Amino acid sequence: MFEFLNRSKSISQIVVKRDPACRPIFMAMALALLAMVSTSISAHAQTAPLRIAAAADLQPVLPPILNQFRESTGIEVQATYQASAALTTQILNGAPFDLFLSADLSYPKRLLDAGKADTAGLSNSASPVSYARGTLVLWTRKDGHWPNPTLETLRDPSLQRIAIANPDRAPYGRAAIAALTNLKLLDTLKPKFVTAENISQTAQFAETGNADAGLISLTSAKTEHLASIGSYFVIPGNLYPPIEQGAVIVSNTPQRQNAHRFLEFLLSPPIQQQLAKSGLTPVN
Amino acid sequence: MDWQALTLTLKLSAITTAILLCLAIPLAAWLALGRSRWRLLAQAVTGLPLVLPPTVLGFYLLILLGPRTGFGRAIASLLGHPLAFSFEGLVVGSAIYSLPFAVQPIVAGFAAVDSSLIDAARLLGASPLRLVRTILVPLASRSLLAAAVLSFLHTIGEFGVVLMLGGDIPGATRTLSLVLFNQVEGFDYAAANRTATLLFVLCLAALVVVYAGPNNLATGPTSSNSRSRNRGSGND
């Protein structure tokens, strides 16, 4: 008779066969555990940096400002860039951020209403601190069919797909819907929408040529990469409600003073002028 | 409950699993029994989707399948529409994303088949195709089932690739994992709980079927012996 190998009964054993190679795996696991313990000890030993939760549209804008803040104050600062909605959920659930820079006012307001954040007297306590205003643009590739986009581009029947950010949560997506509604183009264009998670992904859809055009932020359109391969048309500001960007300080932050300093720095005239260069409208 | 998204997800998972089994069985047979020097590299490459963050994998697929590459243009002219933001595009993305989950269990299963059986079949002049069909597949049926279930479940839970490649189009690319993500992001936790519960029940049931199923799905004269553990009975 033929001899058969034991056939294992569980999927995991099928995927990972038992053999002497398991020993290094256990060693590695032990080492990883050790590393985890040691990093958590060292993380407590040094002072934590100022942690900023920043909306995705700030990714092209904020890094140089963080550098200047570091140089002028000596305070270590780091930023995490994600969709404002995701950051809000994280802060509501106790994520260790000190300051939240949103792409709109509704998300930081949600945190204020939940008692999870405050404005430290920089604005009236019921509304977030407005630090900039966003601008919506129509972006296309220079080597596509519409190298110089205008509002007429949106009316072109040969336009197959247009990328927008998810209007349920992305401020620029909401602005895009408002603008198209005012232009009476929403019904025509709705079947052509491809929806992205946030503003940088919207730009990726158009940049890779998978969408013919994208309604994106001016901050994205002004980045070196997108400026070199595409052109943009600024959607007139009277077509959509202003994209006010608001900030709040997370209530239980151990770094209240530093967070406050950063906000004041962000609102100072030289930094506000810098925002204008990178596609955000200053507030003062 | 978004039933349209549920049926779309099940359809995507079923088609992806079918395609993957067709791809993975010959590939795994070659990896487990072949003699080529390239096998090691090929096996490593099939594992790569485990390494890349799904959104990054989705981004690369977006470039590859887009109109800026010859490949993307060729596919678009074949189908009559670009692959990105279409159901077919998700099938391609899912097949790549779940490839390791199909290939690796089958390779392990084929490698575990008694080599004397394989040698005997080869001596008797069985073609590679026949060897796979009559020896490997029946004896490694549990691994095939595992590969199918893992591929299916992995595709059901797939998120990053769908997010990058799909464009969230209802009825075409809006899968259940995307619906769940949208519900959570929109603070609609009650709806999110319902969707997550559905996913849990679905996947738990599938896994229970696999674990509790008959211990041996092999057919034919070998099945009665397959669980006997006659270690070293000597004369083989």
Coordinates of C-alpha atoms in Angstrom, one line a residue:
Chain A
M1 CA 0.0 0.0 0.0
F2 CA 1.0 3.6 -0.5
E3 CA 1.8 5.6 2.4
F4 CA 0.0 8.9 2.8
L5 CA 1.1 12.0 4.5
N6 CA -1.1 13.3 7.2
R7 CA -3.4 15.7 5.8
S8 CA -3.9 18.7 8.1
K9 CA -7.4 19.6 9.1
S10 CA -7.1 23.3 9.4
I11 CA -6.5 26.0 6.8
S12 CA -3.7 27.5 8.8
Q13 CA -1.8 24.3 8.9
I14 CA -2.2 23.9 5.2
V15 CA -0.9 27.3 4.5
V16 CA 2.0 27.0 7.0
K17 CA 3.5 23.6 7.0
R18 CA 5.1 22.5 10.2
D19 CA 8.8 22.2 9.7
P20 CA 12.1 23.1 11.4
A21 CA 11.8 26.6 9.8
C22 CA 9.4 27.4 12.6
R23 CA 12.1 28.0 15.1
P24 CA 13.5 31.2 13.5
I25 CA 9.9 32.4 13.2
F26 CA 9.4 32.0 17.0
M27 CA 12.8 33.7 17.6
A28 CA 11.6 36.6 15.4
M29 CA 8.4 36.8 17.3
A30 CA 10.2 37.0 20.6
L31 CA 12.5 39.7 19.2
A32 CA 9.5 41.7 17.9
L33 CA 7.9 41.5 21.3
L34 CA 11.1 42.8 22.9
A35 CA 11.4 45.6 20.4
M36 CA 7.8 46.6 21.0
V37 CA 8.3 46.8 24.8
S38 CA 11.5 48.7 24.4
T39 CA 10.1 51.3 22.0
S40 CA 7.1 51.9 24.3
I41 CA 9.5 52.5 27.2
S42 CA 11.7 54.9 25.2
A43 CA 8.6 56.7 23.8
H44 CA 7.6 57.6 27.4
A45 CA 11.1 58.6 28.3
Q46 CA 11.3 61.6 25.8
T47 CA 8.9 64.4 25.4
A48 CA 6.4 63.8 22.6
P49 CA 6.3 66.1 19.6
L50 CA 3.3 68.3 18.9
R51 CA 1.0 66.1 16.8
I52 CA -1.2 67.7 14.2
A53 CA -4.0 66.0 12.5
A54 CA -4.2 67.7 9.1
A55 CA -6.7 67.4 6.2
A56 CA -5.5 65.8 3.0
D57 CA -5.6 69.1 1.0
L58 CA -2.9 70.5 3.4
Q59 CA -0.3 67.9 2.3
P60 CA 1.3 70.1 -0.3
V61 CA 1.1 73.2 1.9
L62 CA 2.0 72.3 5.5
P63 CA 5.5 70.7 5.4
P64 CA 7.4 74.0 4.8
I65 CA 5.3 75.8 7.5
L66 CA 6.1 73.0 10.0
N67 CA 9.8 73.5 9.2
Q68 CA 9.6 77.2 9.8
F69 CA 7.7 76.6 13.1
R70 CA 10.4 74.2 14.2
E71 CA 13.2 76.7 13.4
S72 CA 11.5 79.7 15.1
T73 CA 10.3 78.0 18.2
G74 CA 12.4 74.9 18.7
I75 CA 9.2 72.8 19.2
E76 CA 9.2 69.4 17.5
V77 CA 6.1 69.0 15.4
Q78 CA 4.7 66.2 13.2
A79 CA 1.6 66.1 11.0
T80 CA -0.6 63.2 9.9
Y81 CA -2.5 63.8 6.6
Q82 CA -5.8 62.1 6.1
A83 CA -9.4 62.8 5.1
S84 CA -11.0 65.2 7.7
A85 CA -13.8 62.6 8.4
A86 CA -11.3 59.9 9.3
L87 CA -9.3 62.2 11.6
T88 CA -12.5 63.3 13.3
T89 CA -13.5 59.7 14.1
Q90 CA -10.0 59.1 15.4
I91 CA -10.1 62.2 17.7
L92 CA -13.6 61.3 18.9
N93 CA -12.1 58.0 20.0
G94 CA -9.1 59.4 21.8
A95 CA -6.4 59.5 19.2
P96 CA -3.3 61.3 20.6
F97 CA -3.5 64.4 18.5
D98 CA -3.0 67.9 19.9
L99 CA -4.4 70.0 17.1
F100 CA -6.8 69.4 14.2
L101 CA -6.6 71.3 11.0
S102 CA -9.7 70.4 9.0
A103 CA -10.6 71.1 5.4
D104 CA -14.0 72.5 6.4
L105 CA -15.8 73.8 9.5
S106 CA -18.3 71.0 10.1
Y107 CA -15.9 68.3 11.3
P108 CA -14.1 70.5 13.9
K109 CA -17.5 71.8 14.9
R110 CA -18.5 68.2 15.5
L111 CA -15.6 67.8 17.9
L112 CA -16.5 71.1 19.7
D113 CA -20.1 69.9 20.1
A114 CA -18.9 66.6 21.5
G115 CA -16.7 68.4 24.1
K116 CA -13.6 66.8 22.6
A117 CA -12.0 70.0 21.4
D118 CA -11.9 73.8 22.1
T119 CA -10.6 76.9 20.4
A120 CA -8.6 78.3 23.3
G121 CA -10.1 81.7 23.0
L122 CA -8.9 82.2 19.4
S123 CA -12.5 82.4 18.1
N124 CA -15.9 82.3 19.8
S125 CA -16.1 79.0 21.6
A126 CA -18.9 77.6 19.4
S127 CA -17.1 77.8 16.1
P128 CA -13.7 76.5 14.9
V129 CA -10.8 78.9 14.3
S130 CA -10.9 79.7 10.6
Y131 CA -7.3 79.6 9.2
A132 CA -7.7 79.6 5.4
R133 CA -10.2 79.2 2.5
G134 CA -10.0 76.5 -0.2
T135 CA -10.5 77.0 -3.9
L136 CA -12.0 74.5 -6.3
V137 CA -10.5 74.1 -9.8
L138 CA -11.2 72.0 -12.9
W139 CA -7.9 70.1 -13.8
T140 CA -7.0 68.3 -17.0
R141 CA -3.9 66.8 -18.5
K142 CA -2.0 69.0 -21.0
D143 CA -1.7 66.1 -23.4
G144 CA -5.4 65.1 -23.3
H145 CA -8.3 66.4 -25.4
W146 CA -8.8 69.4 -23.2
P147 CA -5.4 71.0 -22.6
N148 CA -7.0 74.3 -21.6
P149 CA -10.1 73.6 -19.5
T150 CA -12.9 76.1 -19.1
L151 CA -16.5 75.8 -17.9
E152 CA -17.3 74.8 -21.5
T153 CA -15.2 71.6 -21.0
L154 CA -17.8 70.4 -18.5
R155 CA -20.5 70.8 -21.2
D156 CA -18.5 68.8 -23.8
P157 CA -20.5 65.6 -24.5
S158 CA -17.3 63.8 -25.4
L159 CA -16.1 64.1 -21.8
Q160 CA -16.5 60.6 -20.5
R161 CA -15.5 60.6 -16.9
I162 CA -15.0 63.3 -14.4
A163 CA -13.3 62.7 -11.0
I164 CA -14.8 64.2 -7.9
A165 CA -14.1 63.7 -4.2
N166 CA -16.8 62.0 -2.2
P167 CA -19.5 64.7 -1.7
D168 CA -20.8 62.9 1.4
R169 CA -17.7 63.8 3.4
A170 CA -15.0 65.6 1.3
P171 CA -15.5 69.4 1.4
Y172 CA -14.2 69.8 -2.1
G173 CA -16.7 67.1 -3.2
R174 CA -19.5 69.1 -1.7
A175 CA -18.3 72.3 -3.4
A176 CA -18.1 70.4 -6.7
I177 CA -21.7 69.3 -6.4
A178 CA -22.9 72.8 -5.5
A179 CA -21.0 74.3 -8.4
L180 CA -22.4 71.8 -10.9
T181 CA -25.9 72.3 -9.5
N182 CA -25.6 76.0 -10.0
L183 CA -24.3 75.5 -13.6
K184 CA -27.4 73.2 -14.2
L185 CA -25.0 70.4 -15.2
L186 CA -25.4 68.0 -12.3
D187 CA -27.9 65.7 -14.0
T188 CA -25.9 65.5 -17.2
L189 CA -22.6 64.8 -15.4
K190 CA -23.8 62.5 -12.6
P191 CA -23.4 59.3 -14.8
K192 CA -19.9 60.4 -15.6
F193 CA -18.7 60.8 -12.0
V194 CA -16.0 58.6 -10.6
T195 CA -15.8 59.2 -6.8
A196 CA -12.6 59.3 -4.9
E197 CA -11.9 59.0 -1.2
N198 CA -10.2 62.4 -0.8
I199 CA -8.8 65.2 -2.8
S200 CA -5.4 63.7 -3.6
Q201 CA -7.0 60.5 -4.9
T202 CA -9.3 62.6 -7.1
A203 CA -6.2 64.2 -8.6
Q204 CA -4.7 60.7 -9.1
F205 CA -7.8 59.6 -11.1
A206 CA -7.3 62.6 -13.5
E207 CA -3.5 62.5 -13.5
T208 CA -3.3 58.9 -14.6
G209 CA -5.6 59.7 -17.5
N210 CA -8.3 57.3 -16.2
A211 CA -10.7 60.2 -15.8
D212 CA -10.8 63.0 -18.4
A213 CA -10.9 65.8 -15.8
G214 CA -11.0 66.2 -12.1
L215 CA -12.6 68.8 -9.8
I216 CA -9.7 69.2 -7.3
S217 CA -8.3 71.7 -4.9
L218 CA -6.1 74.6 -6.0
T219 CA -3.5 73.4 -3.5
S220 CA -3.2 70.1 -5.4
A221 CA -3.2 71.7 -8.8
K222 CA -0.4 74.0 -7.8
T223 CA 1.9 71.2 -6.7
E224 CA 5.0 71.0 -8.9
H225 CA 4.1 67.6 -10.3
L226 CA 0.5 68.4 -11.3
A227 CA 1.4 71.9 -12.6
S228 CA 4.0 70.3 -14.9
I229 CA 1.6 67.8 -16.5
G230 CA -1.7 69.6 -16.4
S231 CA -3.6 72.9 -16.4
Y232 CA -6.5 74.1 -14.3
F233 CA -9.4 76.4 -14.5
V234 CA -10.5 78.2 -11.3
I235 CA -14.2 77.5 -10.7
P236 CA -15.8 80.9 -10.0
G237 CA -16.2 81.4 -6.3
N238 CA -19.8 82.5 -6.6
L239 CA -20.8 79.1 -7.8
Y240 CA -20.3 77.3 -4.4
P241 CA -20.3 78.2 -0.7
P242 CA -16.8 79.1 0.5
I243 CA -14.7 76.2 1.6
E244 CA -13.8 77.6 5.0
Q245 CA -11.1 75.6 6.7
G246 CA -11.2 75.4 10.5
A247 CA -8.9 74.4 13.3
V248 CA -9.5 73.2 16.9
I249 CA -7.3 72.2 19.8
V250 CA -8.0 68.7 21.1
S251 CA -9.3 69.1 24.7
N252 CA -7.2 66.7 26.6
T253 CA -3.9 67.5 25.0
P254 CA -0.9 67.7 27.2
Q255 CA 0.6 70.2 24.8
R256 CA -2.0 72.9 25.0
Q257 CA 0.5 75.8 25.0
N258 CA 2.4 74.5 22.0
A259 CA -0.8 73.8 20.1
H260 CA -1.9 77.4 20.8
R261 CA 1.5 78.7 19.6
F262 CA 1.2 76.8 16.4
L263 CA -2.3 78.2 15.7
E264 CA -1.1 81.7 16.3
F265 CA 1.9 81.0 14.0
L266 CA -0.5 79.8 11.3
L267 CA -2.6 82.9 11.6
S268 CA 0.4 85.3 11.5
P269 CA 0.5 87.5 8.3
P270 CA 3.8 86.1 6.8
I271 CA 2.5 82.5 7.0
Q272 CA -0.9 83.5 5.7
Q273 CA 0.8 85.1 2.7
Q274 CA 2.6 81.8 2.2
L275 CA -0.7 80.0 2.2
A276 CA -1.8 82.2 -0.7
K277 CA 1.2 81.2 -2.8
S278 CA 0.3 77.5 -2.4
G279 CA -3.4 77.9 -3.3
L280 CA -5.2 78.7 -0.1
T281 CA -6.9 82.1 0.5
P282 CA -5.8 83.9 3.6
V283 CA -8.5 84.6 6.2
N284 CA -7.4 88.1 7.3
Chain B
M1 CA -28.9 47.2 3.7
D2 CA -27.4 47.7 0.3
W3 CA -28.4 44.5 -1.5
Q4 CA -27.0 45.7 -4.8
A5 CA -23.6 46.0 -3.2
L6 CA -24.0 42.6 -1.6
T7 CA -24.8 40.8 -4.8
L8 CA -22.0 42.7 -6.6
T9 CA -19.5 41.6 -3.9
L10 CA -20.6 38.0 -4.1
K11 CA -20.4 38.1 -7.9
L12 CA -17.0 39.7 -7.8
S13 CA -15.7 37.1 -5.3
A14 CA -17.2 34.1 -7.2
I15 CA -15.7 35.2 -10.6
T16 CA -12.4 36.1 -9.0
T17 CA -12.2 32.7 -7.2
A18 CA -13.1 30.8 -10.4
I19 CA -10.4 32.6 -12.4
L20 CA -7.8 32.2 -9.6
L21 CA -8.4 28.4 -9.4
C22 CA -7.9 28.1 -13.1
L23 CA -4.7 30.0 -12.9
A24 CA -3.4 28.7 -9.6
I25 CA -3.8 24.9 -10.2
P26 CA -1.4 24.8 -13.2
L27 CA 0.9 27.4 -11.6
A28 CA 1.0 25.5 -8.3
A29 CA 1.7 22.2 -10.1
W30 CA 4.6 23.8 -11.8
L31 CA 5.9 25.4 -8.6
A32 CA 5.5 22.2 -6.6
L33 CA 6.8 19.6 -9.1
G34 CA 8.6 21.6 -11.8
R35 CA 12.4 21.5 -12.2
S36 CA 12.9 25.0 -13.6
R37 CA 15.4 27.3 -11.9
W38 CA 12.8 30.1 -12.2
R39 CA 10.4 28.4 -9.8
L40 CA 11.8 30.1 -6.7
L41 CA 11.6 33.6 -8.3
A42 CA 8.1 32.8 -9.6
Q43 CA 6.9 31.7 -6.1
A44 CA 8.3 34.9 -4.6
V45 CA 6.5 37.0 -7.3
T46 CA 3.2 35.4 -6.6
G47 CA 3.6 36.4 -2.9
L48 CA 4.2 40.1 -3.7
P49 CA 0.6 41.2 -3.4
L50 CA 0.9 40.4 0.3
V51 CA 3.6 43.0 0.6
L52 CA 2.3 46.1 -1.2
P53 CA -0.3 48.2 0.7
P54 CA -3.6 47.5 -1.2
T55 CA -4.1 51.2 -2.0
V56 CA -0.7 51.3 -3.6
L57 CA -1.3 48.1 -5.5
G58 CA -4.6 49.8 -6.7
F59 CA -2.7 52.9 -7.7
Y60 CA -0.2 50.8 -9.8
L61 CA -3.1 49.0 -11.4
L62 CA -4.7 52.3 -12.2
I63 CA -1.6 53.4 -14.1
L64 CA -1.1 50.0 -15.8
L65 CA -4.7 49.7 -16.9
G66 CA -5.1 53.4 -17.7
P67 CA -4.9 55.0 -21.2
R68 CA -1.3 56.1 -20.7
T69 CA 0.1 52.6 -21.2
G70 CA -0.1 50.4 -24.4
F71 CA -1.5 47.6 -22.3
G72 CA -4.3 49.7 -20.9
R73 CA -5.1 51.0 -24.4
A74 CA -5.1 47.5 -25.9
I75 CA -7.5 46.2 -23.2
A76 CA -9.8 49.3 -23.6
S77 CA -10.0 48.7 -27.4
L78 CA -10.8 45.0 -26.8
L79 CA -13.6 45.7 -24.2
G80 CA -14.8 48.9 -25.8
H81 CA -14.3 50.8 -22.5
P82 CA -11.3 51.4 -20.2
L83 CA -10.8 48.9 -17.4
A84 CA -10.5 51.3 -14.5
F85 CA -13.8 52.2 -12.8
S86 CA -15.5 49.1 -14.3
F87 CA -16.5 45.7 -12.9
E88 CA -14.0 44.0 -15.2
G89 CA -11.3 46.2 -13.8
L90 CA -12.2 45.1 -10.3
V91 CA -12.0 41.4 -11.4
V92 CA -8.5 42.0 -12.7
G93 CA -7.5 43.9 -9.6
S94 CA -9.0 41.2 -7.3
A95 CA -7.3 38.4 -9.1
I96 CA -3.9 40.0 -8.6
Y97 CA -4.7 41.0 -5.0
S98 CA -5.9 37.5 -4.0
L99 CA -3.3 35.5 -6.0
P100 CA -1.1 34.5 -3.1
F101 CA -4.2 33.2 -1.2
A102 CA -5.0 30.8 -4.0
V103 CA -1.5 29.7 -5.0
Q104 CA 0.1 29.1 -1.6
P105 CA -2.3 26.6 -0.1
I106 CA -2.4 24.7 -3.4
V107 CA 1.4 24.6 -3.6
A108 CA 1.6 23.3 0.0
G109 CA -1.1 20.7 -0.8
F110 CA 0.6 19.5 -4.0
A111 CA 4.0 19.3 -2.3
A112 CA 2.5 17.2 0.5
V113 CA 1.3 14.5 -2.0
D114 CA 3.4 11.4 -1.6
S115 CA 6.2 11.6 -4.2
S116 CA 6.2 7.8 -4.8
L117 CA 2.6 8.2 -6.2
I118 CA 3.8 10.9 -8.5
D119 CA 6.9 8.9 -9.6
A120 CA 4.7 5.9 -10.2
A121 CA 2.3 7.9 -12.4
R122 CA 5.2 9.4 -14.3
L123 CA 6.8 5.9 -14.9
L124 CA 3.4 4.7 -16.2
G125 CA 3.6 7.5 -18.7
A126 CA 1.0 9.9 -17.4
S127 CA 1.1 13.3 -19.0
P128 CA 1.6 16.3 -16.7
L129 CA -2.1 17.2 -17.3
R130 CA -3.2 13.7 -16.3
L131 CA -1.0 13.7 -13.3
V132 CA -2.6 16.9 -12.1
R133 CA -6.1 15.8 -12.9
T134 CA -6.0 12.3 -11.5
I135 CA -3.4 12.4 -8.7
L136 CA -2.7 15.9 -7.4
V137 CA -6.1 17.5 -7.5
P138 CA -8.0 14.6 -5.8
L139 CA -5.3 14.1 -3.2
A140 CA -5.0 17.8 -2.5
S141 CA -8.7 18.6 -2.5
R142 CA -8.7 20.1 1.0
S143 CA -6.0 22.5 -0.1
L144 CA -8.0 23.4 -3.2
L145 CA -11.0 24.1 -1.0
A146 CA -8.9 26.1 1.4
A147 CA -7.5 28.1 -1.6
A148 CA -11.0 28.7 -2.9
V149 CA -12.4 29.8 0.5
L150 CA -9.5 32.0 1.3
S151 CA -9.5 33.7 -2.2
F152 CA -13.3 34.2 -1.9
L153 CA -13.2 35.7 1.6
H154 CA -10.1 37.8 0.8
T155 CA -11.9 39.3 -2.2
I156 CA -15.1 40.0 -0.1
G157 CA -13.0 42.0 2.4
E158 CA -10.9 43.7 -0.3
F159 CA -10.9 47.4 0.2
G160 CA -7.8 49.3 -0.9
V161 CA -7.8 48.0 -4.5
V162 CA -11.5 48.7 -4.9
L163 CA -11.1 52.2 -3.5
M164 CA -8.3 53.0 -5.9
L165 CA -9.5 51.3 -9.0
G166 CA -13.3 51.4 -8.6
G167 CA -14.4 55.0 -8.3
D168 CA -17.4 54.0 -6.1
I169 CA -20.0 53.5 -8.9
P170 CA -23.2 51.9 -7.6
G171 CA -23.9 48.6 -9.4
A172 CA -20.5 48.5 -11.1
T173 CA -17.8 48.9 -8.5
R174 CA -19.5 49.8 -5.1
T175 CA -18.7 46.7 -3.1
L176 CA -19.9 45.9 0.5
S177 CA -16.5 46.8 2.0
L178 CA -16.8 50.3 0.4
V179 CA -20.4 50.7 1.6
L180 CA -19.2 49.8 5.1
F181 CA -16.3 52.3 4.9
N182 CA -18.7 55.0 3.7
Q183 CA -21.0 54.3 6.6
V184 CA -18.3 54.5 9.2
E185 CA -16.8 57.7 7.6
G186 CA -20.3 59.2 7.5
F187 CA -20.8 58.5 11.3
D188 CA -23.7 56.2 10.4
Y189 CA -22.6 53.5 12.9
A190 CA -26.0 51.7 13.1
A191 CA -25.9 51.0 9.4
A192 CA -22.2 50.2 9.6
N193 CA -23.0 47.6 12.3
R194 CA -25.6 46.0 10.1
T195 CA -23.2 45.7 7.2
A196 CA -20.3 44.5 9.4
T197 CA -22.6 41.9 11.0
L198 CA -23.7 40.6 7.6
L199 CA -20.0 40.3 6.5
F200 CA -19.1 38.5 9.8
V201 CA -22.0 36.0 9.5
L202 CA -21.3 35.4 5.8
C203 CA -17.6 34.8 6.4
L204 CA -18.0 32.8 9.6
A205 CA -20.5 30.5 7.9
A206 CA -18.1 29.9 5.0
L207 CA -15.2 29.1 7.4
V208 CA -17.4 26.8 9.5
V209 CA -18.3 24.9 6.3
V210 CA -14.6 24.5 5.6
Y211 CA -13.6 23.4 9.0
A212 CA -16.6 21.2 9.6
G213 CA -16.9 19.8 6.1
P214 CA -16.1 16.1 5.4
N215 CA -12.6 15.4 6.4
N216 CA -11.8 14.2 3.0
L217 CA -13.4 15.4 -0.2
A218 CA -11.2 13.1 -2.4
T219 CA -13.1 10.7 -4.5
G220 CA -12.0 7.4 -5.9
P221 CA -10.3 4.3 -4.5
T222 CA -7.7 6.3 -2.5
S223 CA -10.2 8.1 -0.3
S224 CA -10.6 5.4 2.3
N225 CA -6.9 5.2 2.9
S226 CA -6.2 8.9 2.9
R227 CA -6.6 9.3 6.7
S228 CA -4.9 6.1 7.7
R229 CA -1.5 6.9 9.2
N230 CA 0.4 3.8 8.3
R231 CA 3.8 5.3 9.0
G232 CA 6.7 3.4 7.5
S233 CA 4.9 0.2 6.6
G234 CA 8.0 -0.4 4.7
N235 CA 7.5 -1.8 1.2
D236 CA 7.1 1.2 -1.0

